[in-house]
Amino acid sequence: MTNPFSMKTESVIDALNTDVKAGLTNSEAEKRLAQYGPNSLGEEKKVPLWKRFLQQFADAMVLILIGAAVLSAIMAVKEGGFSGWIDVIVILAIVIINAILGVYQEGKADEAIAALKKMSSPQAKVVRDNIQQLVDSDKLVPGDIVVLDAGDLVAADIRLTEASSMKVEEASLTGESVPVDKDATAVLEDDCGIGDRKNMLYMGTAVTYGRGRGIVVETGATTELGKIANRLSSIDNEETPLQKNLNKLGKILGIVCIAICLIVFVVDVFVQKEAWDEALMTAVSLAVAAIPEGLAAVVTIVLALGMTKMASKNAIVRRLLAVETLGCVDVICTDKTGTLTQNEMTVRKVFDGEKSFDVTGIGYAPEGQVQTEDGTAAPIEGKLKRLLQSCVLCSDAVTPKGDDGRYTCIGDPTEAALIALGAKSGMPKDETNKSFPRVAELPFDSDRKMMTTYHPNIVDGAIVSFTKGAPDIVLGRCIEYFDGEKNVPMTDELRKKIEETNHGYATTALRVLAFAYRTFEGKTSIESDFEHEKDLCFLGLVGMIDPARTEVKDAMAICRDAGIRAVMITGDYKDTAVAIANDLGMMGDGAGSLSGAELDKISDKEFEKVCETTNVYARVSPDHKVRIVTALKNNDHIASMTGDGVNDAMALKSADIGVAMGITGTDVAKNSSDMILTDDNFATIVSAVEEGRVIYSNIRKFVGFLLSCNVGEILVIFLISLIPSSLIPGIATPLTAIQLLWLNLVTDSFPALALGREKGEPDIMKQPPRKKSESIINKPMKISILVQSLAIFAAVCSSFILGLTVFFKDAAAPIEGARTMAFATLILAELFRAYGARSERISVFKLGVFSNKFMNISVAGSIALLLAVIYIPGVNGIFDNIMLAPVYWIPIVLLAFIPFAASEVFKLIKNRK
């Protein structure tokens, strides 16, 4: 139904053809259920496990490896025996293991729809055939008449026809921390935002006070909650920057690999006149050399280690690659309520008609005090005592202490703040109510905007009524004020002072309530009467706010140093949002704010410009949140969204990385996010961003390390294959496929993992975020890879030719000894070079050569494995090695230091420039 909030009740009744008193007939309800379907949210179709497994093979590097395995299998069949199948088994094992890791890495169970369904009320009180009855919520249909009382969950979108003192908790949908007053008689504008629709109730919200009755106008997928579910299921998970970089790298390596393999095969067959099968095996070796088989596994393991480390710091990462994405975030879109603020109303100011007092402490805990403006404790006596008594006695909320030590609110958060104020002043609720029991009351309603309670024992021989409400209304009914001892006639001067104080509080985003009382002399009992809310005696004003978290200011400062912009997106009022933003230092020079209504008037193209300078968005809907995130992403920002409510779910899933609150967050928000903060602390995001930057920096280190080895291997095989046998008799492929696989998988992977455990460099949070378009292999890394690859080629080629022409010249099979020397030289060169790869800018001698204990263990283990595949009989045959005499290790070790030396010299030259 289109905009029922802008229609009169009679028009809604006519449009839905229902009876507001008798409701629908049961037969009509059945017809409508068949027409509209059940009042439930649809399930998102999940990709089956087998399909996700097969999707892992749609990668250029994987397809090349499969091709190499097929060619190796053909050769193995041709040659016969088991040894030829070793290459095939190892290659296929790599492919399958990487596929399993990929499924695990991407296997994110999308439970957002199920969580949304749980928020629906299981049963609703419905009038059908003029009888009130309980009906399963999934059987509700448009036109049903629903009855609601305090404590009920709203099971569908409902247009109110009656509302008595009704308040509804809509924080999870709109972001407002205070329950909203409802007014069935209101008729609103068509462009009215969801947070201002006083005549509507929405599925998934809860009635906290009063009662009401209304007509179901939307069910299932067409409710506001249903629209969120539909949007969630339609949002695809985009590739992270790292995924894009690695996929691009895979395609480039694939193209280069195929091109070089074809060139080598053609040169060997038509120029070198080698047999086609030998030329094919050379091409297969080259294909294996070009693919960094261990890269995917190392990336996965390093990201998983990052996940573990973040979890120990209260940040649970649900999607593996989100760990790295955090490191390049340059805009954090954050919800206000519960994220930047406590989500607990707190009294900040008290005015007794003469003096203004400050109140310390945060939230509902009875910790803090009322103090004078110079910081000393205020004596609780006279008019201040009477004012604080009224705060406690004229409130219904309770603030129980949970098992975890936290004080929570049951009832209206505004009243909970007043109860906490009383407790801080030595007036705990239970004791105060026992001393001054409530004998009558006038409940709050949105028409009067006041609440009154009656109590004995405040004044001897009399009953006193305490009234609280909107300052303008309460003050307008006051003819006196309390001076601490007696009632004194209200003066124009005092009235003006009260109004100015109220205005001053309101401009600092405080929610202000006024308190007054009236004495009924000689009464021992009394009947409540609305006339008693006239001729009141003014007591004072109380200003409260949902305060900013104490640690958020420091976190904001660190974000600014790191080049990260924080943007507040909230359902609260603009003035309140801007006040909180100013307090946190979010509103820098030129920073602006927009309301949801203002945002609706801006085109998408214009908004892409405006969003660059807007740091606060207020009174926004779920669609607005997605639009904001989308505009930022269109401007090439890497946007993070933090939040805790249902209203955040779409934006959480749309953002590059969504961060949900673990304590106050709804299941919907958690299941739509990439990361959950277990302490609901905005500052935890800062440490998570730092960890993400460290991880990306380390990924760059080992990607450069692995690729320089692969390029070096390509140069070794490709260039040596071009040397004619007439120049060097007996020359052949210097490394076999099984040796290259061992090197790429075992020898390189352990040091690469150790590089992934490097500590962050000291100034990592002083650097600007990298751009989304920035390639992982940038210009400096390309030059470094070239230098390293040439150094590796020089070392391995020299070792291979020395073995072939000098050390094993007279052996029965010189190529076996030469290959073993080349194999040992390449492995040691990689292990020594791993120390130089620990930083792209800083010399290893400044870092401390042996300061990374994981590197020391990895290198020692890899050297032990190298000796094993050379000296253990039987094992060395599998890897095409022979035993080397100790003297051969002298040239091997000396040549292996060449790439390490080249790395350190390159860093020295680069730093000087």
XYZ file of C-alpha atoms in Angstrom, residues 119-617:
499
model
C 12.537 -10.812 14.660
C 8.932 -11.360 13.625
C 6.459 -11.889 16.467
C 5.436 -15.582 16.605
C 1.811 -14.658 17.338
C -0.332 -11.540 17.125
C -3.627 -10.471 18.744
C -6.047 -10.079 15.833
C -9.738 -9.202 15.632
C -11.592 -11.448 13.154
C -15.332 -12.018 12.992
C -15.624 -9.479 15.837
C -13.616 -11.767 18.152
C -10.088 -11.061 19.419
C -7.916 -14.118 18.865
C -4.256 -15.157 18.739
C -3.058 -15.783 15.189
C 0.353 -16.966 13.987
C 2.186 -13.927 12.627
C 2.785 -15.585 9.247
C -1.023 -15.760 8.806
C -1.537 -11.983 9.051
C -2.934 -10.333 5.914
C -3.485 -6.729 4.781
C -6.706 -5.476 6.351
C -6.337 -7.424 9.607
C -7.094 -5.442 12.785
C -4.267 -5.965 15.289
C -4.314 -5.126 19.028
C -0.984 -4.259 20.693
C 0.091 -3.743 24.308
C 3.359 -2.855 26.020
C 5.911 -5.634 25.471
C 4.448 -6.857 22.164
C 6.633 -7.228 19.085
C 5.105 -5.763 15.941
C 4.440 -8.563 13.439
C 3.666 -6.535 10.282
C 3.572 -2.936 9.034
C 0.522 -1.370 10.690
C -1.355 1.932 10.320
C -2.603 2.916 13.766
C -6.288 3.651 14.326
C -5.994 4.038 18.105
C -3.020 4.824 20.365
C -3.055 5.441 24.097
C 0.253 6.718 25.510
C 1.957 4.390 23.038
C 5.746 4.388 22.714
C 7.638 2.109 20.343
C 11.317 1.113 20.370
C 12.524 1.612 16.787
C 16.296 1.866 17.416
C 17.101 -1.232 15.364
C 15.230 0.185 12.361
C 15.824 3.944 12.574
C 18.816 4.316 14.885
C 16.977 6.447 17.464
C 17.902 5.511 21.030
C 14.678 6.893 22.565
C 11.274 5.187 22.100
C 9.017 7.087 19.711
C 5.627 8.466 20.699
C 2.815 7.297 18.426
C -0.211 9.307 17.333
C -3.023 7.521 15.476
C -4.660 10.791 14.456
C -1.628 12.201 12.629
C -1.763 12.588 8.832
C 1.715 13.123 7.429
C 3.352 14.333 4.226
C 4.182 11.868 1.432
C 7.935 12.509 1.820
C 7.913 11.926 5.587
C 10.935 9.865 6.709
C 10.467 6.504 8.402
C 11.649 7.859 11.751
C 8.923 10.548 11.753
C 5.917 8.381 10.867
C 4.061 8.698 14.165
C 0.976 6.880 12.914
C 2.815 3.745 11.763
C 4.230 0.606 13.393
C 6.821 -1.515 11.584
C 7.580 -5.214 11.664
C 10.427 -6.081 14.028
C 9.958 -3.099 16.360
C 8.557 -3.375 19.918
C 5.896 -1.571 21.944
C 7.502 -0.334 25.192
C 4.621 1.655 26.685
C 0.882 2.102 26.332
C -1.415 0.275 23.965
C -2.883 0.616 20.508
C -4.850 -0.844 17.648
C -4.266 -0.694 13.921
C -4.739 -2.040 10.406
C -2.156 -4.276 8.750
C -1.114 -2.476 5.557
C 1.911 -4.547 4.461
C 3.051 -8.110 5.120
C 6.065 -10.253 4.310
C 8.446 -9.013 1.646
C 6.604 -5.690 1.170
C 7.167 -4.547 4.779
C 10.074 -2.228 5.552
C 11.881 -5.197 7.134
C 11.054 -7.319 4.085
C 12.515 -4.688 1.774
C 15.755 -4.898 3.743
C 15.743 -8.704 3.362
C 15.161 -8.393 -0.399
C 17.940 -5.852 -0.755
C 20.320 -8.027 1.271
C 19.715 -11.023 -0.967
C 20.250 -8.917 -4.090
C 23.612 -7.477 -3.006
C 26.547 -9.446 -4.359
C 29.768 -9.757 -2.424
C 32.269 -7.721 -4.420
C 35.852 -8.799 -4.869
C 38.233 -7.253 -2.369
C 41.202 -5.184 -3.618
C 43.493 -8.120 -2.844
C 41.302 -10.537 -4.796
C 41.323 -8.179 -7.772
C 45.099 -7.808 -7.556
C 45.722 -11.554 -7.275
C 43.261 -12.349 -10.092
C 44.915 -9.763 -12.325
C 48.311 -11.186 -11.413
C 47.100 -14.690 -12.249
C 45.927 -13.606 -15.717
C 49.206 -11.814 -16.448
C 51.250 -14.789 -15.282
C 49.034 -17.098 -17.335
C 49.495 -15.118 -20.547
C 53.256 -14.737 -20.016
C 53.597 -18.397 -19.108
C 51.740 -19.694 -22.180
C 53.669 -17.341 -24.479
C 57.086 -18.347 -23.105
C 56.172 -22.052 -23.053
C 55.217 -21.888 -26.741
C 58.425 -20.008 -27.607
C 60.580 -22.530 -25.720
C 58.787 -25.491 -27.297
C 59.169 -24.051 -30.818
C 62.857 -23.131 -30.269
C 63.675 -26.586 -28.813
C 61.909 -28.510 -31.602
C 62.741 -26.396 -34.638
C 65.995 -24.658 -33.666
C 67.671 -26.975 -31.144
C 66.268 -30.024 -32.993
C 65.279 -31.731 -29.717
C 62.725 -34.528 -29.605
C 59.206 -33.183 -29.182
C 58.628 -35.096 -25.929
C 61.765 -33.616 -24.332
C 60.763 -30.159 -25.569
C 57.291 -30.702 -24.119
C 58.724 -31.622 -20.695
C 60.834 -28.464 -20.795
C 57.669 -26.465 -21.494
C 55.876 -28.223 -18.624
C 58.785 -27.392 -16.306
C 58.564 -23.795 -17.402
C 54.805 -23.716 -16.726
C 55.391 -25.086 -13.236
C 58.194 -22.549 -12.692
C 55.991 -19.616 -13.723
C 53.163 -20.395 -11.277
C 53.744 -19.511 -7.598
C 51.927 -22.609 -6.338
C 52.360 -21.711 -2.698
C 50.999 -18.161 -3.059
C 47.308 -18.946 -2.522
C 48.031 -21.142 0.487
C 50.400 -18.592 2.035
C 47.894 -15.748 1.543
C 45.144 -17.824 3.149
C 47.295 -18.842 6.117
C 48.602 -15.299 6.715
C 45.061 -13.898 6.585
C 43.886 -16.632 8.958
C 46.704 -15.766 11.374
C 45.588 -12.136 11.104
C 42.030 -13.227 11.949
C 43.281 -14.989 15.080
C 45.286 -11.963 16.161
C 42.320 -9.621 15.593
C 40.003 -11.940 17.539
C 42.320 -11.610 20.536
C 41.815 -7.830 20.228
C 37.972 -8.029 20.210
C 37.510 -8.018 16.421
C 36.081 -11.221 14.919
C 36.548 -11.307 11.159
C 33.858 -13.373 9.422
C 35.289 -13.151 5.909
C 38.965 -13.983 5.480
C 39.875 -11.447 2.804
C 38.218 -8.669 4.832
C 41.342 -8.711 7.025
C 43.347 -7.196 4.183
C 40.534 -4.896 3.018
C 40.527 -3.168 6.409
C 44.042 -1.990 5.717
C 43.029 0.156 2.761
C 39.823 1.695 4.172
C 39.828 5.474 3.725
C 36.232 6.234 4.804
C 34.463 4.764 7.831
C 30.700 5.275 7.739
C 29.513 4.810 11.285
C 26.134 4.697 12.953
C 25.842 7.088 15.906
C 23.687 5.244 18.403
C 25.615 2.490 20.170
C 28.679 2.906 17.966
C 29.984 6.413 18.567
C 27.707 6.799 21.579
C 26.927 4.642 24.621
C 23.337 3.832 23.558
C 22.500 4.722 27.169
C 20.862 8.053 27.945
C 22.837 9.955 30.581
C 21.930 13.097 32.505
C 24.571 15.752 31.927
C 22.984 18.940 33.321
C 20.611 19.844 36.167
C 19.111 23.310 36.723
C 17.234 24.053 39.951
C 15.872 27.458 38.929
C 18.925 29.262 40.235
C 22.090 27.272 39.568
C 23.208 24.873 36.859
C 24.936 21.650 37.947
C 27.033 19.110 36.052
C 26.514 15.352 36.419
C 29.410 12.931 36.063
C 29.313 9.257 35.118
C 28.115 7.494 31.993
C 25.146 5.259 31.327
C 22.836 3.620 33.833
C 25.466 2.684 36.433
C 25.069 4.510 39.788
C 28.595 5.879 39.458
C 29.187 9.627 39.470
C 27.837 12.658 41.251
C 26.036 15.960 40.892
C 28.603 18.725 41.131
C 28.822 22.472 40.901
C 30.304 24.067 37.816
C 33.675 24.411 39.599
C 33.825 20.612 40.007
C 32.990 20.213 43.702
C 30.261 17.852 44.920
C 26.905 19.613 45.248
C 25.059 19.197 48.566
C 21.816 17.282 47.975
C 19.438 19.508 49.904
C 16.663 22.034 49.499
C 15.368 22.549 45.983
C 17.993 20.273 44.395
C 16.855 17.425 46.653
C 13.184 18.010 45.780
C 14.049 18.089 42.051
C 16.002 14.809 42.274
C 13.162 13.185 44.221
C 10.770 14.085 41.414
C 13.155 12.558 38.853
C 13.091 9.182 40.624
C 9.461 9.086 41.722
C 7.988 10.249 38.405
C 9.662 7.429 36.425
C 8.644 3.846 35.658
C 11.885 2.425 34.224
C 14.165 0.055 36.126
C 17.923 -0.420 35.724
C 18.865 -3.936 36.878
C 22.480 -5.063 37.129
C 23.224 -8.035 34.869
C 25.475 -11.034 35.512
C 28.191 -9.300 33.491
C 28.142 -6.294 35.817
C 26.467 -4.009 33.264
C 23.390 -1.982 34.183
C 20.634 -2.257 31.609
C 17.374 -0.472 30.983
C 13.897 -1.969 31.171
C 11.478 0.700 30.021
C 12.070 4.182 28.657
C 15.816 5.058 28.398
C 14.996 8.662 29.335
C 13.508 7.472 32.614
C 16.418 5.086 33.146
C 18.754 8.096 32.984
C 16.662 9.802 35.673
C 16.778 6.674 37.866
C 20.593 6.611 37.482
C 20.728 10.311 38.418
C 18.819 9.560 41.619
C 21.119 6.633 42.461
C 24.180 8.869 42.004
C 22.582 11.308 44.475
C 21.873 8.732 47.189
C 18.271 8.104 46.139
C 18.090 4.509 44.814
C 14.743 3.788 43.157
C 13.525 0.970 45.433
C 14.257 2.796 48.676
C 12.837 6.095 47.406
C 9.627 4.450 46.183
C 9.280 2.634 49.519
C 9.607 5.901 51.444
C 7.275 7.793 49.115
C 4.915 5.220 47.531
C 2.939 6.109 44.434
C -0.784 6.367 45.235
C -2.078 7.568 41.860
C -0.804 8.599 38.438
C -1.550 10.248 35.115
C 0.429 8.295 32.467
C 2.360 10.098 29.784
C 0.669 10.650 26.440
C 1.813 12.419 23.314
C -1.006 14.975 23.425
C -0.215 16.348 26.899
C 3.522 15.545 26.677
C 3.505 15.175 30.444
C 3.356 12.511 33.154
C 2.212 12.967 36.776
C 2.535 10.763 39.869
C 1.149 11.280 43.410
C 3.053 10.578 46.664
C 2.586 11.019 50.426
C 5.272 11.924 52.989
C 7.029 14.538 50.839
C 5.260 17.343 52.733
C 3.769 16.663 56.149
C 0.003 16.187 56.102
C -0.282 16.438 52.342
C -0.045 14.520 49.093
C 2.324 15.879 46.482
C 2.022 15.394 42.723
C 5.203 15.440 40.623
C 4.862 16.372 36.949
C 7.513 15.990 34.268
C 7.310 16.832 30.574
C 8.312 19.115 27.741
C 9.823 22.329 29.183
C 7.620 24.747 27.243
C 4.429 22.964 28.346
C 5.373 22.408 31.998
C 6.739 25.937 32.417
C 3.558 27.338 30.863
C 1.550 25.706 33.672
C 3.758 26.964 36.503
C 2.619 29.915 38.621
C 5.243 29.408 41.341
C 8.759 28.109 41.897
C 10.309 26.310 44.868
C 13.115 28.276 46.580
C 14.212 25.367 48.768
C 11.884 26.080 51.660
C 8.609 27.365 50.270
C 6.713 28.152 47.081
C 7.352 31.651 45.686
C 5.358 33.371 42.909
C 6.890 32.935 39.434
C 8.442 36.130 38.020
C 8.969 37.165 34.405
C 12.696 37.441 35.127
C 12.916 33.863 36.394
C 10.719 32.553 33.572
C 13.097 34.175 31.058
C 16.118 32.663 32.819
C 14.512 29.208 32.696
C 13.728 29.607 28.982
C 17.299 30.749 28.247
C 18.736 27.798 30.188
C 16.441 25.400 28.328
C 17.542 26.908 24.996
C 21.205 26.667 26.001
C 20.839 22.991 26.899
C 18.935 22.233 23.687
C 21.584 23.867 21.456
C 24.168 21.430 22.854
C 21.910 18.549 21.737
C 20.651 17.774 25.249
C 17.165 16.313 25.582
C 15.546 18.530 28.236
C 12.731 17.687 30.637
C 11.094 20.099 33.077
C 9.850 19.113 36.543
C 7.203 20.713 38.740
C 5.007 19.774 41.692
C 1.772 20.610 43.421
C 0.743 20.160 47.058
C -2.686 18.901 48.149
C -2.944 19.877 51.806
C -4.840 17.669 54.252
C -5.140 14.790 51.779
C -4.411 11.174 52.717
C -5.757 9.766 49.436
C -6.452 11.250 46.043
C -7.943 10.491 42.634
C -5.838 11.505 39.640
C -7.224 14.374 37.610
C -5.830 16.200 34.571
C -6.800 19.466 36.288
C -4.021 18.727 38.793
C -1.511 19.494 36.041
C -2.334 23.214 36.332
C -1.100 25.885 38.780
C 2.173 24.031 39.282
C 5.326 24.971 41.219
C 8.483 24.846 39.102
C 11.336 22.596 40.358
C 13.911 22.597 37.590
C 15.279 21.262 34.312
C 17.238 18.098 33.563
C 19.298 17.790 30.366
C 20.419 14.398 29.093
C 22.100 12.910 26.055
C 23.245 9.604 24.667
C 26.928 10.490 25.243
C 29.893 9.783 23.008
C 32.092 6.875 24.035
C 35.093 8.118 25.984
C 37.639 6.328 23.786
C 36.190 7.451 20.458
C 37.885 10.877 20.468
C 41.348 9.277 20.534
C 40.295 6.802 17.853
C 39.105 9.688 15.660
C 42.463 11.446 16.051
C 44.328 8.310 14.985
C 41.982 7.960 11.992
C 42.782 11.517 10.906
C 46.541 10.837 11.155
C 46.024 7.699 9.076
C 44.171 9.627 6.354
C 40.811 8.028 7.196
C 37.623 10.112 7.167
C 34.850 9.244 9.605
C 31.258 9.834 8.456
C 28.295 9.673 10.832
C 25.086 8.160 9.460
C 22.163 8.183 11.892
C 18.409 8.153 12.195
C 18.599 10.757 14.953
C 17.936 14.481 14.582
C 20.412 16.642 12.697
C 21.211 19.033 15.575
C 21.928 16.142 17.939
C 24.088 14.380 15.357
C 26.114 17.514 14.539
C 26.638 18.247 18.255
C 28.031 14.743 18.834
C 30.184 15.058 15.678
C 31.610 18.391 16.863
C 32.361 16.879 20.264
C 34.293 14.064 18.571
C 36.184 16.362 16.214
C 34.499 14.980 13.092
C 33.419 18.359 11.677
C 36.604 19.783 10.185
C 36.907 22.815 7.918
C 34.307 22.728 5.175
C 32.548 19.641 6.581
C 28.783 19.689 6.129
C 25.678 17.797 7.192
C 22.576 16.560 5.374
C 19.198 15.245 6.464
C 17.436 12.387 4.705
C 14.869 14.819 3.250
C 17.662 17.006 1.834
C 19.415 13.957 0.434
C 16.260 12.926 -1.442
C 16.373 16.192 -3.377
C 19.933 15.634 -4.671
C 20.612 13.660 -7.852
C 23.056 10.741 -7.735
C 25.565 12.621 -9.907
C 25.415 15.741 -7.727
C 25.573 13.648 -4.566
C 28.850 12.079 -5.663
C 30.346 15.571 -5.314
C 28.497 16.509 -2.135
C 29.427 13.291 -0.306
C 33.092 14.297 -0.400
C 32.459 17.100 2.117
C 29.502 15.731 4.104
C 30.474 14.160 7.433
C 27.041 13.889 9.086
C 23.828 12.394 7.672
